[in-house]
Amino acid sequence: ASLLQRFQSTLVIAEHNNETLTPITLNTISAAKRLGGEVSCLVAGTSCDKVAQELSKVQGVAKVLVAQHDVYKGFLAEELTPLILETHKKFNYTHICAGASAFGKNLIPRVAGKLDVAPVSDIIEIQAPDIFVRTIYAGNILCTVQCDEAIKVFTVRGTSFEAAPTSGGSASLEKLTPPPPVGLSEWIEQKLTKSDRPELTSAKVVVSGGRGLKSGENFKLLYDLADQLHAAVGASRAAVDAGFVPNDMQVGQTGKIVAP
Ligand SMILES: Cc1cc2nc3c(=O)[nH]c(=O)nc-3n(C[C@H](O)[C@H](O)[C@H](O)COP(=O)(O)OP(=O)(O)OC[C@H]3O[C@@H](n4cnc5c(N)ncnc54)[C@H](O)[C@@H]3O)c2cc1C
């Protein structure tokens, strides 16, 4: 197995906002390290030098590949995919992965499709470079899959792997030339909910409300409690469906995965 692991090389697609790295990238790097081979990270953005620097210090990352272009505004899968394919052509990875977030779930299936391989989604454990554990039926069954594809393309459930330490690493930085824009889609705008509370998916404490709260106004009780506990606030689907709170607060199978 160790001989096999020596020949692994993994590309982690970094998720970020051009300013900071999204925490799930660090969990994904830990998963990539479990594969045993060299770990490279691809940072694509409009102006992401800061993120590349941040990544180069993460333990276990050997190389940070940076591609900057206006076309990566909004991190569209249509534009990122050709870049990933070009990068793969150059370095010939055995594994390509990203976090199982909205970003990764949007991107990785497209990459796998273009490579003509079946992706493995939402892995929670790596047993061998080709054997992954993933959940099915809303987490009621754990499924161990052996992936026979030449290139393993997968998404990683962030809450199942520790975050890689953000200091102590010394990765080399390499600039990539972005391939020509595809122009299939265009990023127009995004409206982000601003909150001083911890982010739901990575919060250590979560206070969640359900239908019993009876109205959106009553969620104020939870916000006050959460602020005392430095907690994030979540909601059940029933509360979201009833219109008490927006659906980005929903926890669960059709909502966000939390690991307090
Ligand atoms: C395919 C599928 C996917 C789903 N995905 C999700 C998901 O991702 N996330 C999710 O949350 N749900 C999901 N659901 C729905 C889930 O099955 C439950 O129906 C839902 O979570 C119940 O929410 P609740 O506990 O808020 O509501 P309820 O089950 O209605 O519970 C409310 C509770 O509050 C109590 N209560 C009411 N008034 C008061 C009061 N004044 N004081 C004290 N207690 C009171 C009630 O007695 C009851 O026990 C999904 C369902 C399906 C079919």
PDB file of C-alpha atoms and ligand atoms in Angstrom:
ATOM      1  CA  ALA A   1       0.000   0.000   0.000  1.00  0.00           C
ATOM      2  CA  SER A   2       2.830   2.429   0.787  1.00  0.00           C
ATOM      3  CA  LEU A   3       4.292   1.910  -2.691  1.00  0.00           C
ATOM      4  CA  LEU A   4       0.876   2.664  -4.151  1.00  0.00           C
ATOM      5  CA  GLN A   5       0.604   5.784  -2.023  1.00  0.00           C
ATOM      6  CA  ARG A   6       3.951   7.115  -3.240  1.00  0.00           C
ATOM      7  CA  PHE A   7       2.485   7.546  -6.691  1.00  0.00           C
ATOM      8  CA  GLN A   8      -0.621   9.429  -5.597  1.00  0.00           C
ATOM      9  CA  SER A   9      -0.903  13.081  -6.404  1.00  0.00           C
ATOM     10  CA  THR A  10      -3.953  15.040  -5.445  1.00  0.00           C
ATOM     11  CA  LEU A  11      -5.313  18.349  -6.616  1.00  0.00           C
ATOM     12  CA  VAL A  12      -7.523  20.159  -4.104  1.00  0.00           C
ATOM     13  CA  ILE A  13      -9.654  22.927  -5.575  1.00  0.00           C
ATOM     14  CA  ALA A  14      -9.537  25.752  -3.041  1.00  0.00           C
ATOM     15  CA  GLU A  15     -12.728  27.548  -2.126  1.00  0.00           C
ATOM     16  CA  HIS A  16     -12.293  31.190  -1.162  1.00  0.00           C
ATOM     17  CA  ASN A  17     -13.634  34.698  -1.703  1.00  0.00           C
ATOM     18  CA  ASN A  18     -10.374  36.239  -3.018  1.00  0.00           C
ATOM     19  CA  GLU A  19      -9.682  37.472   0.517  1.00  0.00           C
ATOM     20  CA  THR A  20      -9.767  34.390   2.714  1.00  0.00           C
ATOM     21  CA  LEU A  21      -9.922  30.663   2.372  1.00  0.00           C
ATOM     22  CA  THR A  22     -13.255  28.979   3.116  1.00  0.00           C
ATOM     23  CA  PRO A  23     -12.718  26.628   6.111  1.00  0.00           C
ATOM     24  CA  ILE A  24     -13.927  23.510   4.242  1.00  0.00           C
ATOM     25  CA  THR A  25     -10.802  23.742   2.059  1.00  0.00           C
ATOM     26  CA  LEU A  26      -8.696  22.930   5.128  1.00  0.00           C
ATOM     27  CA  ASN A  27     -10.789  19.831   5.856  1.00  0.00           C
ATOM     28  CA  THR A  28     -10.471  18.805   2.223  1.00  0.00           C
ATOM     29  CA  ILE A  29      -6.678  19.165   2.434  1.00  0.00           C
ATOM     30  CA  SER A  30      -6.680  16.806   5.444  1.00  0.00           C
ATOM     31  CA  ALA A  31      -8.657  14.285   3.419  1.00  0.00           C
ATOM     32  CA  ALA A  32      -6.209  14.681   0.517  1.00  0.00           C
ATOM     33  CA  LYS A  33      -3.271  14.087   2.870  1.00  0.00           C
ATOM     34  CA  ARG A  34      -4.840  10.776   3.914  1.00  0.00           C
ATOM     35  CA  LEU A  35      -4.282   9.564   0.355  1.00  0.00           C
ATOM     36  CA  GLY A  36      -0.561   9.608   1.044  1.00  0.00           C
ATOM     37  CA  GLY A  37       0.763  11.357  -2.047  1.00  0.00           C
ATOM     38  CA  GLU A  38       1.670  14.929  -2.888  1.00  0.00           C
ATOM     39  CA  VAL A  39      -1.063  17.517  -2.348  1.00  0.00           C
ATOM     40  CA  SER A  40      -1.386  20.543  -4.618  1.00  0.00           C
ATOM     41  CA  CYS A  41      -4.023  23.261  -4.317  1.00  0.00           C
ATOM     42  CA  LEU A  42      -5.520  25.250  -7.133  1.00  0.00           C
ATOM     43  CA  VAL A  43      -6.575  28.799  -6.328  1.00  0.00           C
ATOM     44  CA  ALA A  44      -8.522  30.491  -9.085  1.00  0.00           C
ATOM     45  CA  GLY A  45      -9.945  33.949  -8.637  1.00  0.00           C
ATOM     46  CA  THR A  46      -9.951  37.523  -9.803  1.00  0.00           C
ATOM     47  CA  SER A  47      -7.326  38.708  -7.347  1.00  0.00           C
ATOM     48  CA  CYS A  48      -6.356  35.921  -5.009  1.00  0.00           C
ATOM     49  CA  ASP A  49      -2.679  36.382  -4.118  1.00  0.00           C
ATOM     50  CA  LYS A  50      -3.606  36.734  -0.463  1.00  0.00           C
ATOM     51  CA  VAL A  51      -5.405  33.391  -0.474  1.00  0.00           C
ATOM     52  CA  ALA A  52      -2.481  31.742  -2.276  1.00  0.00           C
ATOM     53  CA  GLN A  53      -0.128  33.033   0.417  1.00  0.00           C
ATOM     54  CA  GLU A  54      -2.464  31.766   3.129  1.00  0.00           C
ATOM     55  CA  LEU A  55      -2.605  28.348   1.480  1.00  0.00           C
ATOM     56  CA  SER A  56       1.153  28.091   1.065  1.00  0.00           C
ATOM     57  CA  LYS A  57       1.461  28.044   4.861  1.00  0.00           C
ATOM     58  CA  VAL A  58      -1.048  25.237   5.350  1.00  0.00           C
ATOM     59  CA  GLN A  59       0.636  22.060   6.550  1.00  0.00           C
ATOM     60  CA  GLY A  60       0.785  19.269   4.021  1.00  0.00           C
ATOM     61  CA  VAL A  61       0.386  21.365   0.884  1.00  0.00           C
ATOM     62  CA  ALA A  62       3.364  20.924  -1.456  1.00  0.00           C
ATOM     63  CA  LYS A  63       2.357  23.262  -4.247  1.00  0.00           C
ATOM     64  CA  VAL A  64      -0.097  26.120  -4.697  1.00  0.00           C
ATOM     65  CA  LEU A  65      -1.170  26.782  -8.267  1.00  0.00           C
ATOM     66  CA  VAL A  66      -2.616  30.221  -8.879  1.00  0.00           C
ATOM     67  CA  ALA A  67      -4.768  31.372 -11.779  1.00  0.00           C
ATOM     68  CA  GLN A  68      -6.068  34.926 -11.850  1.00  0.00           C
ATOM     69  CA  HIS A  69      -8.499  36.276 -14.411  1.00  0.00           C
ATOM     70  CA  ASP A  70     -11.689  38.375 -14.431  1.00  0.00           C
ATOM     71  CA  VAL A  71     -13.517  35.376 -15.808  1.00  0.00           C
ATOM     72  CA  TYR A  72     -13.251  33.649 -12.412  1.00  0.00           C
ATOM     73  CA  LYS A  73     -15.548  36.263 -10.921  1.00  0.00           C
ATOM     74  CA  GLY A  74     -18.314  34.363  -9.153  1.00  0.00           C
ATOM     75  CA  PHE A  75     -16.325  31.101  -9.422  1.00  0.00           C
ATOM     76  CA  LEU A  76     -18.459  29.734 -12.238  1.00  0.00           C
ATOM     77  CA  ALA A  77     -18.071  25.998 -12.806  1.00  0.00           C
ATOM     78  CA  GLU A  78     -18.218  26.574 -16.573  1.00  0.00           C
ATOM     79  CA  GLU A  79     -15.050  28.687 -16.414  1.00  0.00           C
ATOM     80  CA  LEU A  80     -13.196  26.815 -13.677  1.00  0.00           C
ATOM     81  CA  THR A  81     -13.587  23.401 -15.306  1.00  0.00           C
ATOM     82  CA  PRO A  82     -11.339  24.055 -18.350  1.00  0.00           C
ATOM     83  CA  LEU A  83      -8.690  25.438 -16.000  1.00  0.00           C
ATOM     84  CA  ILE A  84      -8.834  22.294 -13.874  1.00  0.00           C
ATOM     85  CA  LEU A  85      -8.655  20.092 -16.971  1.00  0.00           C
ATOM     86  CA  GLU A  86      -5.618  21.994 -18.282  1.00  0.00           C
ATOM     87  CA  THR A  87      -3.960  21.736 -14.888  1.00  0.00           C
ATOM     88  CA  HIS A  88      -4.658  18.023 -14.794  1.00  0.00           C
ATOM     89  CA  LYS A  89      -3.200  17.606 -18.296  1.00  0.00           C
ATOM     90  CA  LYS A  90      -0.024  19.267 -17.106  1.00  0.00           C
ATOM     91  CA  PHE A  91       0.415  17.443 -13.795  1.00  0.00           C
ATOM     92  CA  ASN A  92      -1.497  14.194 -14.292  1.00  0.00           C
ATOM     93  CA  TYR A  93      -3.195  13.812 -10.908  1.00  0.00           C
ATOM     94  CA  THR A  94      -4.519  10.553  -9.501  1.00  0.00           C
ATOM     95  CA  HIS A  95      -7.138  12.436  -7.434  1.00  0.00           C
ATOM     96  CA  ILE A  96      -9.040  15.699  -7.841  1.00  0.00           C
ATOM     97  CA  CYS A  97     -11.282  16.915  -5.039  1.00  0.00           C
ATOM     98  CA  ALA A  98     -13.113  19.814  -3.432  1.00  0.00           C
ATOM     99  CA  GLY A  99     -15.256  20.309  -0.351  1.00  0.00           C
ATOM    100  CA  ALA A 100     -18.868  19.115  -0.526  1.00  0.00           C
ATOM    101  CA  SER A 101     -20.173  22.682  -0.310  1.00  0.00           C
ATOM    102  CA  ALA A 102     -22.373  24.484  -2.830  1.00  0.00           C
ATOM    103  CA  PHE A 103     -19.114  25.405  -4.623  1.00  0.00           C
ATOM    104  CA  GLY A 104     -17.768  21.841  -4.788  1.00  0.00           C
ATOM    105  CA  LYS A 105     -21.123  20.259  -5.536  1.00  0.00           C
ATOM    106  CA  ASN A 106     -21.508  22.614  -8.480  1.00  0.00           C
ATOM    107  CA  LEU A 107     -18.009  22.141  -9.831  1.00  0.00           C
ATOM    108  CA  ILE A 108     -16.837  18.577  -9.255  1.00  0.00           C
ATOM    109  CA  PRO A 109     -19.580  16.740 -11.221  1.00  0.00           C
ATOM    110  CA  ARG A 110     -18.771  18.913 -14.236  1.00  0.00           C
ATOM    111  CA  VAL A 111     -15.057  18.142 -13.944  1.00  0.00           C
ATOM    112  CA  ALA A 112     -15.819  14.416 -13.629  1.00  0.00           C
ATOM    113  CA  GLY A 113     -18.195  14.568 -16.590  1.00  0.00           C
ATOM    114  CA  LYS A 114     -15.565  16.216 -18.774  1.00  0.00           C
ATOM    115  CA  LEU A 115     -13.003  13.604 -17.702  1.00  0.00           C
ATOM    116  CA  ASP A 116     -15.590  10.891 -18.382  1.00  0.00           C
ATOM    117  CA  VAL A 117     -15.264   9.402 -14.896  1.00  0.00           C
ATOM    118  CA  ALA A 118     -17.881   8.823 -12.202  1.00  0.00           C
ATOM    119  CA  PRO A 119     -17.428  11.200  -9.266  1.00  0.00           C
ATOM    120  CA  VAL A 120     -17.717  10.012  -5.672  1.00  0.00           C
ATOM    121  CA  SER A 121     -19.677  12.577  -3.713  1.00  0.00           C
ATOM    122  CA  ASP A 122     -19.668  13.560  -0.063  1.00  0.00           C
ATOM    123  CA  ILE A 123     -17.029  11.177   1.270  1.00  0.00           C
ATOM    124  CA  ILE A 124     -16.662  10.858   5.048  1.00  0.00           C
ATOM    125  CA  GLU A 125     -13.690   8.475   5.198  1.00  0.00           C
ATOM    126  CA  ILE A 126     -10.793   7.305   3.045  1.00  0.00           C
ATOM    127  CA  GLN A 127      -9.855   3.655   3.560  1.00  0.00           C
ATOM    128  CA  ALA A 128      -7.412   3.387   0.660  1.00  0.00           C
ATOM    129  CA  PRO A 129      -6.541   5.594  -2.319  1.00  0.00           C
ATOM    130  CA  ASP A 130      -9.414   3.980  -4.210  1.00  0.00           C
ATOM    131  CA  ILE A 131     -11.798   3.119  -1.343  1.00  0.00           C
ATOM    132  CA  PHE A 132     -14.101   5.741   0.112  1.00  0.00           C
ATOM    133  CA  VAL A 133     -16.956   5.748   2.600  1.00  0.00           C
ATOM    134  CA  ARG A 134     -19.937   7.950   1.806  1.00  0.00           C
ATOM    135  CA  THR A 135     -23.398   8.274   3.245  1.00  0.00           C
ATOM    136  CA  ILE A 136     -26.568   7.374   1.401  1.00  0.00           C
ATOM    137  CA  TYR A 137     -30.282   7.557   2.251  1.00  0.00           C
ATOM    138  CA  ALA A 138     -29.914  10.744   4.255  1.00  0.00           C
ATOM    139  CA  GLY A 139     -27.042   9.354   6.301  1.00  0.00           C
ATOM    140  CA  ASN A 140     -28.924   6.223   7.344  1.00  0.00           C
ATOM    141  CA  ILE A 141     -26.558   3.908   5.478  1.00  0.00           C
ATOM    142  CA  LEU A 142     -22.788   4.090   5.110  1.00  0.00           C
ATOM    143  CA  CYS A 143     -21.647   2.928   1.732  1.00  0.00           C
ATOM    144  CA  THR A 144     -18.053   1.804   1.111  1.00  0.00           C
ATOM    145  CA  VAL A 145     -17.192   2.241  -2.537  1.00  0.00           C
ATOM    146  CA  GLN A 146     -14.188   1.177  -4.545  1.00  0.00           C
ATOM    147  CA  CYS A 147     -13.549   3.593  -7.366  1.00  0.00           C
ATOM    148  CA  ASP A 148     -12.058   1.954 -10.457  1.00  0.00           C
ATOM    149  CA  GLU A 149     -11.624   5.162 -12.415  1.00  0.00           C
ATOM    150  CA  ALA A 150      -8.110   6.139 -13.460  1.00  0.00           C
ATOM    151  CA  ILE A 151      -8.670   9.551 -11.876  1.00  0.00           C
ATOM    152  CA  LYS A 152     -10.636   9.672  -8.655  1.00  0.00           C
ATOM    153  CA  VAL A 153     -12.805  12.766  -8.556  1.00  0.00           C
ATOM    154  CA  PHE A 154     -14.641  13.399  -5.287  1.00  0.00           C
ATOM    155  CA  THR A 155     -16.155  15.853  -2.843  1.00  0.00           C
ATOM    156  CA  VAL A 156     -15.329  15.793   0.863  1.00  0.00           C
ATOM    157  CA  ARG A 157     -17.748  16.297   3.733  1.00  0.00           C
ATOM    158  CA  GLY A 158     -15.945  18.954   5.749  1.00  0.00           C
ATOM    159  CA  THR A 159     -17.288  17.891   9.122  1.00  0.00           C
ATOM    160  CA  SER A 160     -15.726  14.414   8.771  1.00  0.00           C
ATOM    161  CA  PHE A 161     -12.096  15.548   8.557  1.00  0.00           C
ATOM    162  CA  GLU A 162     -10.044  17.784  10.847  1.00  0.00           C
ATOM    163  CA  ALA A 163      -8.964  21.150   9.479  1.00  0.00           C
ATOM    164  CA  ALA A 164      -5.338  21.101   8.315  1.00  0.00           C
ATOM    165  CA  PRO A 165      -3.119  23.388  10.458  1.00  0.00           C
ATOM    166  CA  THR A 166      -2.819  26.843   8.886  1.00  0.00           C
ATOM    167  CA  SER A 167       0.821  27.370   9.794  1.00  0.00           C
ATOM    168  CA  GLY A 168       4.042  25.448   9.455  1.00  0.00           C
ATOM    169  CA  GLY A 169       3.702  24.650   5.763  1.00  0.00           C
ATOM    170  CA  SER A 170       5.951  25.986   3.027  1.00  0.00           C
ATOM    171  CA  ALA A 171       4.388  25.197  -0.323  1.00  0.00           C
ATOM    172  CA  SER A 172       5.859  26.484  -3.548  1.00  0.00           C
ATOM    173  CA  LEU A 173       3.753  28.917  -5.575  1.00  0.00           C
ATOM    174  CA  GLU A 174       3.257  28.574  -9.296  1.00  0.00           C
ATOM    175  CA  LYS A 175       1.268  30.834 -11.606  1.00  0.00           C
ATOM    176  CA  LEU A 176      -0.918  29.227 -14.246  1.00  0.00           C
ATOM    177  CA  THR A 177      -2.002  30.762 -17.526  1.00  0.00           C
ATOM    178  CA  PRO A 178      -5.813  30.703 -17.618  1.00  0.00           C
ATOM    179  CA  PRO A 179      -7.277  29.014 -20.709  1.00  0.00           C
ATOM    180  CA  PRO A 180      -9.466  31.199 -22.960  1.00  0.00           C
ATOM    181  CA  PRO A 181     -12.862  32.114 -21.407  1.00  0.00           C
ATOM    182  CA  VAL A 182     -15.732  29.787 -22.300  1.00  0.00           C
ATOM    183  CA  GLY A 183     -18.456  32.431 -22.111  1.00  0.00           C
ATOM    184  CA  LEU A 184     -21.277  29.934 -21.448  1.00  0.00           C
ATOM    185  CA  SER A 185     -22.418  31.724 -18.333  1.00  0.00           C
ATOM    186  CA  GLU A 186     -21.998  35.099 -16.748  1.00  0.00           C
ATOM    187  CA  TRP A 187     -21.797  36.107 -13.118  1.00  0.00           C
ATOM    188  CA  ILE A 188     -24.124  39.008 -12.420  1.00  0.00           C
ATOM    189  CA  GLU A 189     -24.388  39.509  -8.678  1.00  0.00           C
ATOM    190  CA  GLN A 190     -24.724  37.808  -5.337  1.00  0.00           C
ATOM    191  CA  LYS A 191     -26.685  38.801  -2.274  1.00  0.00           C
ATOM    192  CA  LEU A 192     -25.068  37.522   0.872  1.00  0.00           C
ATOM    193  CA  THR A 193     -26.631  37.355   4.301  1.00  0.00           C
ATOM    194  CA  LYS A 194     -24.367  39.211   6.703  1.00  0.00           C
ATOM    195  CA  SER A 195     -24.107  37.922  10.229  1.00  0.00           C
ATOM    196  CA  ASP A 196     -21.733  38.380  13.133  1.00  0.00           C
ATOM    197  CA  ARG A 197     -22.636  34.934  14.430  1.00  0.00           C
ATOM    198  CA  PRO A 198     -20.489  31.910  13.556  1.00  0.00           C
ATOM    199  CA  GLU A 199     -21.153  30.236  10.236  1.00  0.00           C
ATOM    200  CA  LEU A 200     -23.694  27.426  10.666  1.00  0.00           C
ATOM    201  CA  THR A 201     -21.737  24.604   9.020  1.00  0.00           C
ATOM    202  CA  SER A 202     -18.586  25.152  11.076  1.00  0.00           C
ATOM    203  CA  ALA A 203     -20.087  26.440  14.357  1.00  0.00           C
ATOM    204  CA  LYS A 204     -19.082  24.741  17.599  1.00  0.00           C
ATOM    205  CA  VAL A 205     -22.495  25.499  19.118  1.00  0.00           C
ATOM    206  CA  VAL A 206     -25.787  25.618  17.235  1.00  0.00           C
ATOM    207  CA  VAL A 207     -29.143  26.773  18.592  1.00  0.00           C
ATOM    208  CA  SER A 208     -31.861  25.525  16.298  1.00  0.00           C
ATOM    209  CA  GLY A 209     -35.531  26.457  16.197  1.00  0.00           C
ATOM    210  CA  GLY A 210     -38.507  24.547  14.859  1.00  0.00           C
ATOM    211  CA  ARG A 211     -42.205  24.905  14.167  1.00  0.00           C
ATOM    212  CA  GLY A 212     -42.820  25.211  17.901  1.00  0.00           C
ATOM    213  CA  LEU A 213     -41.465  28.767  17.782  1.00  0.00           C
ATOM    214  CA  LYS A 214     -44.590  29.726  15.824  1.00  0.00           C
ATOM    215  CA  SER A 215     -43.204  32.848  14.103  1.00  0.00           C
ATOM    216  CA  GLY A 216     -40.108  34.529  12.748  1.00  0.00           C
ATOM    217  CA  GLU A 217     -40.319  37.158  15.503  1.00  0.00           C
ATOM    218  CA  ASN A 218     -39.990  34.467  18.149  1.00  0.00           C
ATOM    219  CA  PHE A 219     -36.636  33.448  16.670  1.00  0.00           C
ATOM    220  CA  LYS A 220     -35.346  36.557  18.447  1.00  0.00           C
ATOM    221  CA  LEU A 221     -35.340  34.400  21.600  1.00  0.00           C
ATOM    222  CA  LEU A 222     -32.852  32.115  19.870  1.00  0.00           C
ATOM    223  CA  TYR A 223     -30.714  34.959  18.512  1.00  0.00           C
ATOM    224  CA  ASP A 224     -30.354  36.365  22.033  1.00  0.00           C
ATOM    225  CA  LEU A 225     -29.487  32.952  23.439  1.00  0.00           C
ATOM    226  CA  ALA A 226     -27.069  32.235  20.592  1.00  0.00           C
ATOM    227  CA  ASP A 227     -25.232  35.503  21.174  1.00  0.00           C
ATOM    228  CA  GLN A 228     -24.705  34.539  24.811  1.00  0.00           C
ATOM    229  CA  LEU A 229     -23.361  31.140  23.742  1.00  0.00           C
ATOM    230  CA  HIS A 230     -21.393  32.385  20.683  1.00  0.00           C
ATOM    231  CA  ALA A 231     -23.566  30.008  18.716  1.00  0.00           C
ATOM    232  CA  ALA A 232     -24.962  29.871  15.206  1.00  0.00           C
ATOM    233  CA  VAL A 233     -28.735  29.762  14.739  1.00  0.00           C
ATOM    234  CA  GLY A 234     -30.328  27.033  12.660  1.00  0.00           C
ATOM    235  CA  ALA A 235     -33.882  26.023  11.876  1.00  0.00           C
ATOM    236  CA  SER A 236     -35.859  22.927  10.993  1.00  0.00           C
ATOM    237  CA  ARG A 237     -37.359  22.545   7.575  1.00  0.00           C
ATOM    238  CA  ALA A 238     -40.808  23.006   9.089  1.00  0.00           C
ATOM    239  CA  ALA A 239     -39.774  26.442  10.369  1.00  0.00           C
ATOM    240  CA  VAL A 240     -38.283  27.373   7.010  1.00  0.00           C
ATOM    241  CA  ASP A 241     -41.286  26.077   5.040  1.00  0.00           C
ATOM    242  CA  ALA A 242     -43.578  28.069   7.313  1.00  0.00           C
ATOM    243  CA  GLY A 243     -41.639  31.175   6.278  1.00  0.00           C
ATOM    244  CA  PHE A 244     -40.361  31.968   9.786  1.00  0.00           C
ATOM    245  CA  VAL A 245     -36.748  32.244   8.620  1.00  0.00           C
ATOM    246  CA  PRO A 246     -34.795  32.066   5.318  1.00  0.00           C
ATOM    247  CA  ASN A 247     -33.738  28.672   4.007  1.00  0.00           C
ATOM    248  CA  ASP A 248     -30.013  29.305   4.450  1.00  0.00           C
ATOM    249  CA  MET A 249     -30.707  28.554   8.128  1.00  0.00           C
ATOM    250  CA  GLN A 250     -32.090  25.080   7.458  1.00  0.00           C
ATOM    251  CA  VAL A 251     -30.240  22.190   9.060  1.00  0.00           C
ATOM    252  CA  GLY A 252     -30.547  18.621   7.824  1.00  0.00           C
ATOM    253  CA  GLN A 253     -30.795  16.414   4.794  1.00  0.00           C
ATOM    254  CA  THR A 254     -32.095  19.166   2.560  1.00  0.00           C
ATOM    255  CA  GLY A 255     -30.328  21.868   4.538  1.00  0.00           C
ATOM    256  CA  LYS A 256     -26.847  22.309   5.936  1.00  0.00           C
ATOM    257  CA  ILE A 257     -24.702  19.696   7.631  1.00  0.00           C
ATOM    258  CA  VAL A 258     -23.611  20.839  11.063  1.00  0.00           C
ATOM    259  CA  ALA A 259     -21.134  19.312  13.486  1.00  0.00           C
ATOM    260  CA  PRO A 260     -21.320  21.181  16.796  1.00  0.00           C
TER     261      PRO A 260
HETATM  262  C1  LIG B   1     -37.276  14.231   1.963  1.00  0.00           C
HETATM  263  C2  LIG B   1     -37.361  15.032   3.227  1.00  0.00           C
HETATM  264  C3  LIG B   1     -36.287  15.825   3.570  1.00  0.00           C
HETATM  265  C4  LIG B   1     -36.330  16.589   4.732  1.00  0.00           C
HETATM  266  N1  LIG B   1     -35.256  17.352   5.044  1.00  0.00           N
HETATM  267  C5  LIG B   1     -35.268  18.047   6.174  1.00  0.00           C
HETATM  268  C6  LIG B   1     -34.159  18.845   6.536  1.00  0.00           C
HETATM  269  O1  LIG B   1     -33.175  18.938   5.815  1.00  0.00           O
HETATM  270  N2  LIG B   1     -34.213  19.516   7.703  1.00  0.00           N
HETATM  271  C7  LIG B   1     -35.304  19.459   8.522  1.00  0.00           C
HETATM  272  O2  LIG B   1     -35.291  20.101   9.580  1.00  0.00           O
HETATM  273  N3  LIG B   1     -36.366  18.727   8.193  1.00  0.00           N
HETATM  274  C8  LIG B   1     -36.382  18.021   7.045  1.00  0.00           C
HETATM  275  N4  LIG B   1     -37.484  17.300   6.730  1.00  0.00           N
HETATM  276  C9  LIG B   1     -38.683  17.414   7.586  1.00  0.00           C
HETATM  277  C10 LIG B   1     -38.577  16.589   8.862  1.00  0.00           C
HETATM  278  O3  LIG B   1     -38.935  15.264   8.574  1.00  0.00           O
HETATM  279  C11 LIG B   1     -39.533  17.130   9.944  1.00  0.00           C
HETATM  280  O4  LIG B   1     -40.842  17.169   9.459  1.00  0.00           O
HETATM  281  C12 LIG B   1     -39.201  18.529  10.437  1.00  0.00           C
HETATM  282  O5  LIG B   1     -37.826  18.639  10.687  1.00  0.00           O
HETATM  283  C13 LIG B   1     -39.947  18.804  11.711  1.00  0.00           C
HETATM  284  O6  LIG B   1     -39.628  20.111  12.153  1.00  0.00           O
HETATM  285  P1  LIG B   1     -40.023  20.621  13.618  1.00  0.00           P
HETATM  286  O7  LIG B   1     -39.415  19.728  14.615  1.00  0.00           O
HETATM  287  O8  LIG B   1     -39.682  22.061  13.646  1.00  0.00           O
HETATM  288  O9  LIG B   1     -41.602  20.547  13.585  1.00  0.00           O
HETATM  289  P2  LIG B   1     -42.613  19.603  14.345  1.00  0.00           P
HETATM  290  O10 LIG B   1     -42.359  18.181  14.057  1.00  0.00           O
HETATM  291  O11 LIG B   1     -43.949  20.166  14.060  1.00  0.00           O
HETATM  292  O12 LIG B   1     -42.213  19.821  15.839  1.00  0.00           O
HETATM  293  C14 LIG B   1     -42.575  20.976  16.562  1.00  0.00           C
HETATM  294  C15 LIG B   1     -42.598  20.589  18.031  1.00  0.00           C
HETATM  295  O13 LIG B   1     -42.841  21.746  18.805  1.00  0.00           O
HETATM  296  C16 LIG B   1     -43.805  21.426  19.775  1.00  0.00           C
HETATM  297  N5  LIG B   1     -44.493  22.675  20.125  1.00  0.00           N
HETATM  298  C17 LIG B   1     -45.430  23.348  19.427  1.00  0.00           C
HETATM  299  N6  LIG B   1     -45.808  24.437  20.082  1.00  0.00           N
HETATM  300  C18 LIG B   1     -45.089  24.479  21.228  1.00  0.00           C
HETATM  301  C19 LIG B   1     -45.026  25.371  22.339  1.00  0.00           C
HETATM  302  N7  LIG B   1     -45.795  26.458  22.416  1.00  0.00           N
HETATM  303  N8  LIG B   1     -44.156  25.106  23.332  1.00  0.00           N
HETATM  304  C20 LIG B   1     -43.358  24.012  23.280  1.00  0.00           C
HETATM  305  N9  LIG B   1     -43.389  23.120  22.257  1.00  0.00           N
HETATM  306  C21 LIG B   1     -44.237  23.357  21.247  1.00  0.00           C
HETATM  307  C22 LIG B   1     -44.711  20.420  19.115  1.00  0.00           C
HETATM  308  O14 LIG B   1     -45.396  19.656  20.097  1.00  0.00           O
HETATM  309  C23 LIG B   1     -43.705  19.583  18.357  1.00  0.00           C
HETATM  310  O15 LIG B   1     -43.144  18.566  19.155  1.00  0.00           O
HETATM  311  C24 LIG B   1     -37.471  16.542   5.573  1.00  0.00           C
HETATM  312  C25 LIG B   1     -38.546  15.735   5.212  1.00  0.00           C
HETATM  313  C26 LIG B   1     -38.504  15.002   4.062  1.00  0.00           C
HETATM  314  C27 LIG B   1     -39.671  14.155   3.707  1.00  0.00           C
END
